[in-house]
Amino acid sequence: MAHADRLPTLAVLRCFEASAKQESFTAAAEELGLTQSAVSRQVKELEEQIGTPLFRREGRGVRLTGAGRALADAVCGDLERLRRTIYHAIAAGTGPQVLAIAAPPTFAARWLVPRLPKFRDLHDGLEMVVYSRSEPFDLYKEQIDVAVHFGGWDWPGAQLSPLCPETLVAVAAPDLITRYGVSKPLDVLDMPLLHLSARTHLWEEFAKSLGHNGLALRQGSHFDQFSLVISAALAGMGAAILPTYLIERELNDGDLIRLADVTTDAVKSYFVATPMGKNLPLAASFTAWLRKQVIQPRMD
Amino acid sequence: MAHADRLPTLAVLRCFEASAKQESFTAAAEELGLTQSAVSRQVKELEEQIGTPLFRREGRGVRLTGAGRALADAVCGDLERLRRTIYHAIAAGTGPQVLAIAAPPTFAARWLVPRLPKFRDLHDGLEMVVYSRSEPFDLYKEQIDVAVHFGGWDWPGAQLSPLCPETLVAVAAPDLITRYGVSKPLDVLDMPLLHLSARTHLWEEFAKSLGHNGLALRQGSHFDQFSLVISAALAGMGAAILPTYLIERELNDGDLIRLADVTTDAVKSYFVATPMGKNLPLAASFTAWLRKQVIQPRMD
DNA sequence: ACTAATCCATTCATTTTATGAATGAATAAA
DNA sequence: TTTATTCATTCATAAAATGAATGGATTAGT
């Protein structure tokens, strides 16, 4: 394949990418900090190189053609890849090694990242790039070497190895507990309850497991991330059900008090996911190391 | 992720790509049809953007640093991807659909391609890009939608579905047969034998299955592709063991005469491979269609 | 040790390419 | 209509990439 290599310029591709996303040259121009004129001409150039109209000009406004949409999808992916490649190279600095890691936001912030320096110290010249991402995405496309996954064995294209089960506990700030005079687990339900939007059933399940009817337990404040629930709990806003892994420090320091263990029948737990087929030794070593970090399931 | 998007120019990346491949700016310049000067400066620019030396200047000559090699690998892949994307878009023309197909060279030329028009006619606006490739490569990386694979269930990252077993026959050109007066299968071994380099054991296995000692049967002419073996057989150069799928026409027209069936204990056969995880309906439909094409195992 | 050849770095003048500003044409909304 | 919006085009300008020439450093050959 002698590269007669008629690749369109990056300028061209970026203009097309933005235009396709927005289906508007003016908007794309704004996004790119260019004028509409520039974008218009760049897109036209791409159309000439490809030999096919990519947008249908409809009076004012443009719409992607079929060919345009197909190309846009591909090009967006390719550019994103290229950006990541460059980004990783910058992060790697002088060393040849970067490990690209993804994990759910709160898990990353509270459990994973604090432990990373130890791993980094074991490997000379290693740098890391951490992405917070919740759940199944394409490891290959996004160029992630290792991802922490919470859920089941349900990640196609990923090599999963179990990390640890989730251990849930009901907690609250000490002064809140004093105020409500909690003595037995069921008392917890009298306090204001804090919820994670994605898992609103937790309190109900907990209540049921204690013999409570479990009705109307979804009221209370809702948050879309564990970190927010944690902040709220620390602020004494209510009781929360949280994974122990995310509040190790708070439990140790007594900023949050464990009120009851929560058992859930959902068979979800933490996994380490690596891209299938790809065989990066560093990723394997990181996986092994991660699993070792979790041997001491509780430290309180 | 607000794209502060400091992507190096494509010119820069291509210069780096070529330089990395050759570990020489002058050679890279030649490959790209540029001057050494241009390449030198482009590479330098990339090094400045990344913030790390990518080549070690060693007197005359340059050598990739660790970081350089890592980046080169990634960038080569990314550019190749981009090229394919553009290439496929050009091939697709006005229609939104391209199917990228890979198959072993001779199989593609003799069996697959002749049948493709029929499939294409079933799908409006469909175009195809065909690559001849022998054996396990990364479907995702190379952006192949469907690949024909000969071998076993041994393609990681690919969804395999069986197409058909390989049916081998010993054949020769009619005049050669006359000349050697072949009457029973064992007589075949008296003729000059033609071999496929990758499978030199075929004649020996054949001979053993007939009770012959099977020694010294690897001599004769060797070729690295089935198509060459076929040409040689047609030219009366000797007898060959060939898959029926590759010589359907010749058997029908009597240009090659079937001398004996060959049974092999190797459990290899043809498969259709599609990238795991990706779920392209067109690829599925092509797979199904392919398997239907093979229902009539023999047409003679 | 000298010479010739090879290769990379740098500079400067030049060409090529991308861009902005201005303007026109088409369309949709008021 | 009138007005506002949006894309297309043109032209002058700014920015970027390039080639030619040159210098320095290194290796190979004698």
XYZ file of C-alpha atoms (C1' of nucleotides) in Angstrom:
660
model
C 0.000 0.000 0.000
C 2.147 2.851 -1.254
C 0.849 5.792 0.687
C -0.470 8.087 -1.961
C -1.632 9.469 1.328
C -4.041 12.150 0.453
C -5.078 12.804 3.984
C -7.139 15.894 4.537
C -5.541 18.442 6.821
C -6.310 18.428 10.490
C -7.897 21.821 10.124
C -10.257 20.304 7.621
C -11.084 17.370 9.831
C -11.600 19.431 12.924
C -13.906 21.775 11.095
C -15.865 18.842 9.808
C -15.985 17.229 13.212
C -17.356 20.341 14.851
C -19.757 21.057 12.019
C -21.091 17.538 12.142
C -21.619 17.691 15.877
C -23.481 20.952 15.620
C -24.986 20.572 12.189
C -24.135 24.215 11.733
C -21.075 25.922 10.357
C -21.577 29.064 12.355
C -21.853 27.185 15.611
C -18.860 25.077 14.686
C -16.903 28.198 13.883
C -17.694 29.594 17.271
C -16.665 26.369 18.973
C -13.379 26.427 17.141
C -12.765 30.124 17.533
C -12.902 30.672 13.802
C -15.170 32.453 11.416
C -18.031 30.809 9.623
C -16.219 31.506 6.399
C -13.248 29.403 7.350
C -15.377 26.465 8.377
C -17.494 26.624 5.290
C -14.497 26.415 3.038
C -12.797 23.676 5.002
C -15.849 21.506 4.872
C -16.162 22.122 1.198
C -12.600 21.037 0.724
C -13.262 17.792 2.539
C -16.287 17.176 0.383
C -14.136 17.639 -2.661
C -11.504 15.261 -1.397
C -14.021 12.607 -0.512
C -15.923 13.238 -3.667
C -19.311 13.282 -2.006
C -21.490 15.909 -0.398
C -21.351 15.477 3.357
C -23.946 18.092 4.182
C -27.194 18.851 2.500
C -27.577 22.612 2.247
C -31.114 23.354 3.165
C -31.703 27.016 2.718
C -30.278 28.358 5.855
C -28.808 25.533 7.833
C -27.058 22.351 6.841
C -27.827 18.729 7.548
C -25.539 15.743 7.412
C -26.068 13.368 4.541
C -25.907 9.651 5.151
C -22.338 9.557 3.973
C -21.650 12.589 6.110
C -22.982 11.020 9.240
C -21.041 7.823 8.681
C -17.854 9.731 8.106
C -18.470 12.014 11.045
C -18.812 9.077 13.402
C -15.578 7.597 12.203
C -13.648 10.828 12.127
C -14.772 11.891 15.582
C -13.524 8.619 16.952
C -10.249 8.871 15.127
C -9.584 12.407 16.257
C -10.468 11.578 19.801
C -7.978 8.753 19.644
C -5.328 10.988 18.305
C -5.970 13.522 21.036
C -5.646 10.846 23.651
C -2.459 9.557 22.121
C -0.895 12.980 22.246
C -2.257 13.634 25.681
C -0.838 10.401 27.000
C 2.504 11.122 25.426
C 2.630 14.474 27.145
C 1.692 12.876 30.439
C 4.305 10.174 30.023
C 6.998 12.781 29.685
C 10.383 11.286 29.234
C 9.405 7.782 30.333
C 8.019 5.288 27.882
C 5.258 4.170 30.192
C 1.811 5.557 30.793
C -1.003 3.644 32.315
C -4.445 4.913 31.416
C -6.889 4.127 34.171
C -10.612 4.664 34.405
C -12.807 4.318 37.462
C -16.147 5.538 38.782
C -15.722 9.114 39.988
C -16.095 8.726 43.708
C -14.270 5.439 43.853
C -11.442 7.026 41.951
C -11.251 10.052 44.167
C -11.593 8.353 47.534
C -10.107 4.912 47.153
C -8.082 4.564 44.008
C -6.144 7.765 43.614
C -4.884 7.879 47.208
C -3.304 4.491 46.628
C -1.796 5.206 43.244
C 1.448 6.766 44.413
C 2.463 3.495 45.988
C 2.107 1.668 42.706
C 3.823 4.413 40.811
C 6.798 4.183 43.102
C 7.224 0.539 42.239
C 7.708 1.267 38.567
C 10.400 3.532 37.396
C 9.401 6.187 34.956
C 5.757 5.266 35.153
C 3.128 7.943 34.857
C -0.604 7.603 35.004
C -3.610 9.145 33.394
C -6.821 8.780 35.307
C -10.273 9.188 33.856
C -13.402 9.143 35.931
C -15.978 7.224 34.036
C -18.934 5.273 35.143
C -19.446 2.168 33.301
C -19.187 0.146 30.257
C -17.484 2.057 27.515
C -15.185 0.833 24.838
C -11.802 0.218 26.411
C -10.115 -0.056 23.096
C -11.659 2.995 21.531
C -10.957 5.124 24.553
C -7.484 3.736 24.959
C -7.926 2.767 28.571
C -5.518 0.157 29.889
C -7.299 -0.659 33.123
C -10.756 0.222 34.339
C -12.449 -0.345 37.655
C -15.968 -1.485 37.080
C -18.804 -1.757 39.511
C -21.596 -4.113 38.548
C -21.785 -7.637 37.237
C -19.939 -9.740 34.696
C -21.405 -7.590 32.007
C -18.729 -5.851 30.039
C -18.394 -7.177 26.525
C -14.930 -6.877 25.100
C -13.361 -6.611 28.522
C -11.344 -9.090 30.496
C -12.864 -8.918 33.967
C -11.265 -10.011 37.171
C -13.046 -9.587 40.468
C -11.688 -7.002 42.831
C -13.919 -7.018 45.869
C -17.574 -7.063 46.804
C -19.229 -3.876 47.845
C -19.767 -3.607 51.607
C -22.560 -1.246 52.446
C -23.149 0.359 55.812
C -25.683 2.821 57.091
C -23.937 5.819 58.569
C -24.602 9.264 59.908
C -22.708 12.130 61.482
C -22.234 11.790 65.249
C -24.188 14.864 66.271
C -27.126 13.806 64.150
C -27.156 10.486 65.907
C -27.132 12.161 69.284
C -29.943 14.434 68.234
C -32.140 11.561 67.097
C -31.149 9.267 69.901
C -30.602 6.240 67.737
C -30.271 3.060 69.757
C -31.314 0.172 67.539
C -30.942 -0.222 63.769
C -34.588 0.488 63.039
C -34.297 3.909 64.613
C -32.193 4.928 61.677
C -35.272 5.182 59.571
C -36.559 8.043 61.681
C -33.719 10.248 60.542
C -33.772 12.150 57.294
C -32.466 9.826 54.601
C -29.932 10.566 51.920
C -30.100 8.791 48.567
C -27.949 8.116 45.585
C -30.142 8.787 42.572
C -28.987 5.681 40.768
C -29.823 3.385 43.670
C -32.923 4.660 45.362
C -33.932 1.213 46.569
C -31.177 0.837 49.086
C -33.067 2.154 52.075
C -36.135 0.151 51.217
C -34.162 -3.043 50.974
C -32.452 -2.260 54.227
C -35.773 -1.618 55.937
C -37.264 -4.798 54.602
C -34.337 -6.822 55.828
C -35.174 -5.511 59.296
C -38.816 -6.424 59.003
C -40.006 -2.900 58.357
C -42.619 -2.525 55.625
C -40.253 -0.356 53.678
C -42.780 2.071 52.309
C -42.182 5.678 51.508
C -38.514 5.461 52.165
C -37.462 7.145 48.991
C -38.189 10.572 50.235
C -35.339 12.693 51.361
C -32.495 14.345 49.548
C -31.091 12.777 46.416
C -27.648 13.179 44.897
C -26.211 11.856 41.676
C -22.802 10.989 43.042
C -21.584 9.208 46.100
C -19.258 12.060 46.886
C -22.198 14.361 47.281
C -24.002 11.911 49.514
C -20.888 11.687 51.630
C -20.610 15.435 51.942
C -24.236 15.646 52.901
C -23.838 12.942 55.514
C -20.783 14.649 56.952
C -22.736 17.875 57.145
C -25.324 16.134 59.266
C -27.988 16.334 56.634
C -29.157 12.811 57.209
C -28.284 9.142 57.301
C -26.849 7.476 54.238
C -26.062 4.026 52.968
C -22.534 4.026 51.667
C -19.875 1.591 50.574
C -17.179 1.269 53.208
C -14.485 1.687 50.586
C -15.533 5.246 49.992
C -15.538 6.387 53.601
C -12.581 4.609 55.128
C -11.129 7.792 56.535
C -14.418 9.112 57.887
C -15.154 5.855 59.679
C -11.690 5.771 61.180
C -11.808 9.342 62.352
C -15.311 9.058 63.695
C -16.684 11.692 61.355
C -19.262 9.168 60.319
C -20.631 6.525 62.628
C -21.561 3.083 61.442
C -25.164 2.459 62.409
C -25.833 -0.867 60.774
C -24.521 -3.269 58.181
C -26.539 -3.420 55.065
C -26.811 -6.604 53.115
C -28.087 -6.403 49.632
C -29.116 -9.244 47.411
C -27.860 -7.503 44.319
C -24.853 -9.434 43.091
C -22.795 -6.458 42.162
C -19.224 -5.934 43.048
C -16.023 -4.299 41.902
C -14.065 -5.671 38.989
C -10.928 -4.761 37.197
C -11.453 -4.595 33.464
C -8.757 -4.726 30.849
C -9.189 -4.710 27.095
C -9.597 -8.193 25.683
C -6.876 -9.395 23.420
C -4.443 -6.640 24.239
C -1.814 -7.986 26.548
C -0.144 -5.134 28.362
C 2.095 -6.474 31.118
C 1.857 -3.258 33.053
C -1.910 -3.524 33.110
C -1.672 -7.063 34.397
C 0.716 -6.031 37.082
C -1.509 -3.165 38.083
C -4.486 -5.478 38.252
C -2.618 -7.861 40.501
C -1.477 -5.012 42.688
C -4.965 -3.600 42.965
C -6.299 -6.901 44.151
C -3.625 -7.085 46.777
C -4.593 -3.649 48.053
C -7.979 -4.980 48.902
C -7.001 -7.946 51.006
C -7.660 -6.064 54.227
C -11.382 -5.596 53.683
C -11.903 -3.477 56.787
C -9.568 -1.346 58.727
C -11.816 -0.111 61.545
C -13.362 17.982 28.564
C -13.193 21.349 26.868
C -10.999 20.709 23.887
C -8.102 23.020 24.364
C -7.129 20.815 21.487
C -3.512 21.467 20.881
C -3.168 18.764 18.309
C 0.001 18.753 16.260
C -0.551 19.233 12.572
C -0.915 16.226 10.380
C 2.225 17.264 8.559
C 4.038 17.032 11.849
C 2.618 13.643 12.631
C 3.332 12.220 9.243
C 6.890 13.384 9.393
C 7.245 11.805 12.781
C 5.618 8.607 11.624
C 7.964 8.232 8.695
C 11.003 9.263 10.703
C 10.165 6.760 13.389
C 9.728 3.959 10.884
C 13.060 4.697 9.266
C 14.930 6.103 12.206
C 16.282 8.632 9.763
C 15.079 12.046 8.760
C 16.624 11.904 5.339
C 15.007 8.605 4.519
C 11.716 9.831 5.898
C 12.006 12.951 3.776
C 12.500 10.855 0.707
C 9.544 8.677 1.565
C 7.381 11.730 1.949
C 8.743 13.554 -1.034
C 10.112 16.337 1.106
C 13.510 17.623 2.040
C 15.410 16.540 5.080
C 15.157 20.088 6.327
C 11.389 20.008 6.426
C 11.286 16.744 8.308
C 13.874 17.820 10.802
C 11.917 20.891 11.725
C 8.571 19.117 11.902
C 9.926 16.522 14.250
C 11.448 19.184 16.377
C 8.113 20.925 16.587
C 6.459 17.745 17.779
C 9.116 17.288 20.401
C 8.408 20.780 21.619
C 4.687 20.185 21.768
C 5.070 16.926 23.634
C 7.749 18.393 25.802
C 10.084 15.428 25.470
C 12.835 14.419 23.092
C 11.535 11.694 20.821
C 14.815 10.999 19.082
C 18.275 10.802 20.478
C 20.653 12.560 18.131
C 23.658 10.369 17.842
C 26.222 12.090 15.736
C 24.976 11.349 12.335
C 21.753 9.421 12.602
C 18.927 9.522 15.080
C 17.434 6.873 17.321
C 14.028 6.770 18.919
C 13.922 7.327 22.647
C 11.644 5.200 24.777
C 9.017 7.878 24.752
C 9.528 8.238 21.041
C 8.957 4.599 20.343
C 5.841 4.495 22.453
C 4.430 7.523 20.735
C 5.387 6.248 17.315
C 3.489 3.026 17.847
C 0.401 4.890 18.874
C 0.611 7.534 16.200
C 1.192 5.037 13.413
C -1.921 3.200 14.450
C -3.942 6.347 14.672
C -2.862 7.625 11.308
C -3.489 4.293 9.702
C -6.958 4.397 11.142
C -7.547 7.838 9.819
C -6.363 6.811 6.395
C -8.719 3.887 6.369
C -11.572 6.065 7.499
C -11.012 8.467 4.656
C -10.430 5.681 2.213
C -13.629 3.954 3.197
C -15.541 7.192 2.919
C -14.267 7.698 -0.588
C -15.197 4.152 -1.482
C -18.640 4.537 0.009
C -19.327 7.473 -2.235
C -22.745 8.895 -1.761
C -24.135 5.918 0.132
C -23.761 5.658 3.869
C -22.688 2.039 3.775
C -19.320 0.432 3.276
C -18.488 -3.063 4.277
C -14.817 -3.679 4.896
C -13.969 -7.297 4.204
C -10.753 -9.212 4.623
C -9.935 -12.685 3.359
C -6.938 -14.813 2.487
C -5.633 -13.704 -0.900
C -6.468 -16.649 -3.077
C -9.748 -17.340 -1.382
C -10.685 -13.726 -1.906
C -9.739 -13.712 -5.541
C -11.225 -17.038 -6.562
C -14.170 -17.617 -4.324
C -15.213 -14.520 -2.474
C -14.938 -11.666 -4.897
C -16.769 -13.400 -7.735
C -19.744 -13.794 -5.426
C -19.715 -10.283 -4.002
C -21.767 -8.577 -6.713
C -24.750 -10.687 -5.794
C -24.621 -9.490 -2.218
C -24.037 -5.945 -3.245
C -27.124 -6.023 -5.419
C -29.219 -6.963 -2.436
C -28.288 -3.813 -0.565
C -28.949 -0.460 -2.022
C -26.086 1.988 -1.907
C -23.711 -0.574 -0.489
C -20.085 -0.498 -1.459
C -17.310 -2.794 -0.374
C -13.663 -2.551 0.439
C -11.767 -5.796 0.214
C -8.425 -6.461 1.804
C -6.469 -9.616 1.234
C -4.995 -10.635 4.504
C -3.914 -13.927 5.840
C -4.703 -14.462 9.372
C -5.307 -13.155 12.739
C -4.953 -9.419 12.864
C -6.802 -6.912 14.937
C -10.223 -6.471 13.420
C -10.904 -3.407 15.431
C -7.630 -1.690 14.783
C -7.785 -2.372 11.100
C -11.417 -1.442 10.900
C -12.497 -4.626 9.214
C -16.170 -5.488 9.471
C -15.978 -9.087 8.295
C -13.036 -11.380 7.758
C -12.814 -14.851 6.335
C -10.486 -16.934 8.421
C -8.975 -20.285 7.703
C -7.784 -22.242 10.673
C -9.222 -23.136 14.037
C -11.213 -21.392 16.726
C -8.217 -19.284 17.442
C -8.916 -15.655 16.897
C -9.029 -13.670 20.102
C -11.289 -10.657 19.960
C -13.237 -12.050 17.057
C -16.684 -13.510 16.907
C -16.251 -16.652 14.828
C -18.915 -18.525 12.984
C -18.076 -21.585 10.920
C -18.350 -21.228 7.190
C -17.316 -24.549 5.725
C -14.669 -27.217 6.057
C -11.868 -27.290 3.587
C -12.221 -30.021 0.990
C -8.916 -30.985 -0.477
C -8.399 -32.857 -3.709
C -5.359 -33.921 -5.612
C -5.480 -32.546 -9.108
C -3.416 -32.176 -12.216
C -3.748 -30.863 -15.733
C -5.257 -33.350 -18.199
C -2.243 -33.615 -20.509
C 0.047 -34.297 -17.578
C -2.194 -37.100 -16.477
C -2.129 -38.592 -19.941
C 1.599 -38.304 -20.064
C 2.094 -40.119 -16.766
C -0.679 -42.598 -17.342
C -2.203 -42.298 -13.924
C -4.740 -44.970 -13.189
C -4.916 -45.434 -9.429
C -4.453 -42.814 -6.708
C -0.980 -43.963 -5.750
C 0.251 -43.268 -9.268
C -0.141 -39.593 -8.491
C 2.991 -39.695 -6.442
C 5.032 -40.461 -9.507
C 4.257 -37.088 -10.983
C 6.162 -33.947 -10.055
C 4.530 -32.507 -6.966
C 3.561 -28.913 -6.313
C 3.570 -27.545 -2.757
C 2.222 -24.632 -0.837
C 5.066 -23.429 1.323
C 2.902 -23.037 4.397
C 1.604 -26.607 4.182
C 4.353 -28.840 2.971
C 2.989 -31.870 4.794
C -0.052 -32.306 2.601
C 1.452 -34.766 0.168
C 3.017 -36.790 2.928
C -0.251 -37.087 4.774
C -1.980 -38.044 1.579
C 0.575 -40.704 0.848
C 0.363 -42.147 4.338
C -3.402 -42.366 4.100
C -2.855 -44.569 1.066
C -0.364 -46.798 2.839
C 2.668 -45.279 1.169
C 5.620 -44.628 3.451
C 5.405 -40.941 2.671
C 9.070 -40.197 2.631
C 10.812 -37.626 0.506
C 7.604 -36.183 -0.754
C 8.446 -32.607 -0.028
C 10.602 -32.197 -3.022
C 9.210 -30.418 -5.979
C 8.240 -26.835 -6.632
C 7.062 -24.659 -3.797
C 4.898 -21.560 -3.915
C 3.832 -19.190 -1.222
C 0.291 -18.703 -2.412
C -2.396 -21.033 -3.588
C -2.925 -18.934 -6.678
C 0.601 -19.703 -7.772
C 0.170 -23.392 -7.141
C -2.980 -23.277 -9.231
C -1.224 -21.529 -12.086
C 1.539 -24.081 -11.950
C -0.897 -26.954 -11.966
C -2.781 -25.461 -14.892
C 0.489 -25.115 -16.745
C 1.095 -28.822 -16.329
C 3.977 -28.335 -13.985
C 2.862 -31.084 -11.653
C 0.136 -32.419 -9.411
C -1.182 -30.339 -6.566
C -3.364 -30.702 -3.537
C -5.859 -27.903 -3.579
C -9.054 -26.864 -1.852
C -12.039 -27.376 -4.112
C -13.300 -23.914 -3.296
C -10.390 -22.363 -5.072
C -10.668 -24.301 -8.294
C -14.372 -24.606 -8.885
C -14.158 -23.261 -12.398
C -11.157 -25.330 -13.369
C -12.773 -28.542 -12.166
C -15.958 -27.723 -14.006
C -14.208 -26.866 -17.224
C -11.901 -29.837 -17.061
C -8.779 -27.704 -16.901
C -7.831 -29.602 -13.804
C -8.740 -33.208 -13.212
C -9.571 -34.551 -9.809
C -7.280 -37.483 -9.116
C -8.159 -38.332 -5.564
C -9.875 -36.993 -2.501
C -7.569 -36.005 0.275
C -8.621 -36.307 3.835
C -6.626 -34.508 6.404
C -6.807 -34.916 10.113
C -6.066 -31.251 10.702
C -9.213 -29.719 12.087
C -8.999 -26.545 10.149
C -11.789 -24.932 8.264
C -13.144 -21.641 7.089
C -14.769 -19.218 9.516
C -16.327 -15.851 9.281
C -14.895 -13.467 11.833
C -16.483 -10.260 13.002
C -15.191 -7.897 15.644
C -16.407 -8.821 19.111
C -18.670 -6.356 20.771
C -19.324 -4.296 17.720
C -22.730 -5.104 16.380
C -22.976 -4.081 12.773
C -26.181 -5.435 11.241
C -24.713 -5.351 7.772
C -21.850 -7.566 8.884
C -24.294 -10.022 10.386
C -26.310 -10.097 7.234
C -23.193 -10.607 5.159
C -22.116 -13.460 7.395
C -25.472 -15.133 7.011
C -25.381 -14.649 3.286
C -21.890 -16.069 3.028
C -22.928 -19.199 4.826
C -25.811 -19.627 2.474
C -23.461 -19.402 -0.497
C -21.716 -22.458 0.726
C -24.666 -24.790 1.088
C -23.956 -26.423 -2.254
C -20.592 -27.895 -1.292
C -19.812 -29.278 -4.730
C -21.025 -28.275 -8.094
C -19.299 -30.815 -10.271
C 45.704 12.151 10.066
C 43.459 13.516 6.148
C 39.645 13.309 2.891
C 35.176 12.286 1.374
C 30.685 11.118 2.399
C 26.706 11.162 5.215
C 23.443 13.103 8.153
C 21.189 16.465 11.095
C 20.353 21.581 12.396
C 19.587 26.172 11.085
C 18.601 30.158 8.449
C 16.343 32.808 4.961
C 13.543 33.584 1.049
C 9.533 31.697 -1.120
C 5.456 29.357 -1.797
C 1.455 27.410 -0.144
C -2.316 27.347 2.873
C -5.532 29.028 6.222
C -7.911 32.840 7.707
C -10.827 37.175 8.510
C -13.605 40.811 6.729
C -16.859 42.021 3.624
C -20.471 40.967 0.691
C -24.037 38.326 -1.651
C -27.709 34.916 -1.969
C -31.106 32.034 -0.009
C -34.392 31.162 3.419
C -37.446 31.494 7.427
C -39.855 34.177 10.762
C -42.288 38.448 12.024
C -42.691 43.078 3.001
C -38.989 43.450 6.283
C -35.622 41.453 9.255
C -32.621 38.126 10.977
C -30.165 34.108 10.199
C -27.111 31.132 7.742
C -24.178 29.487 4.179
C -21.131 30.710 -0.081
C -17.669 33.415 -2.274
C -14.104 36.683 -3.001
C -10.085 39.174 -1.916
C -6.438 40.758 0.843
C -3.627 39.265 4.676
C -1.450 36.491 8.028
C 0.491 32.134 9.235
C 2.688 27.876 8.188
C 5.319 24.676 5.533
C 8.838 24.141 2.432
C 13.306 24.162 -0.411
C 17.892 25.681 -1.099
C 21.937 26.638 0.912
C 25.092 26.239 4.570
C 27.446 24.677 8.748
C 28.710 21.226 12.182
C 29.317 16.719 13.648
C 30.372 11.919 12.788
C 31.876 7.866 10.342
C 34.446 5.259 6.755
C 38.170 4.850 3.833
C 42.802 5.673 2.583
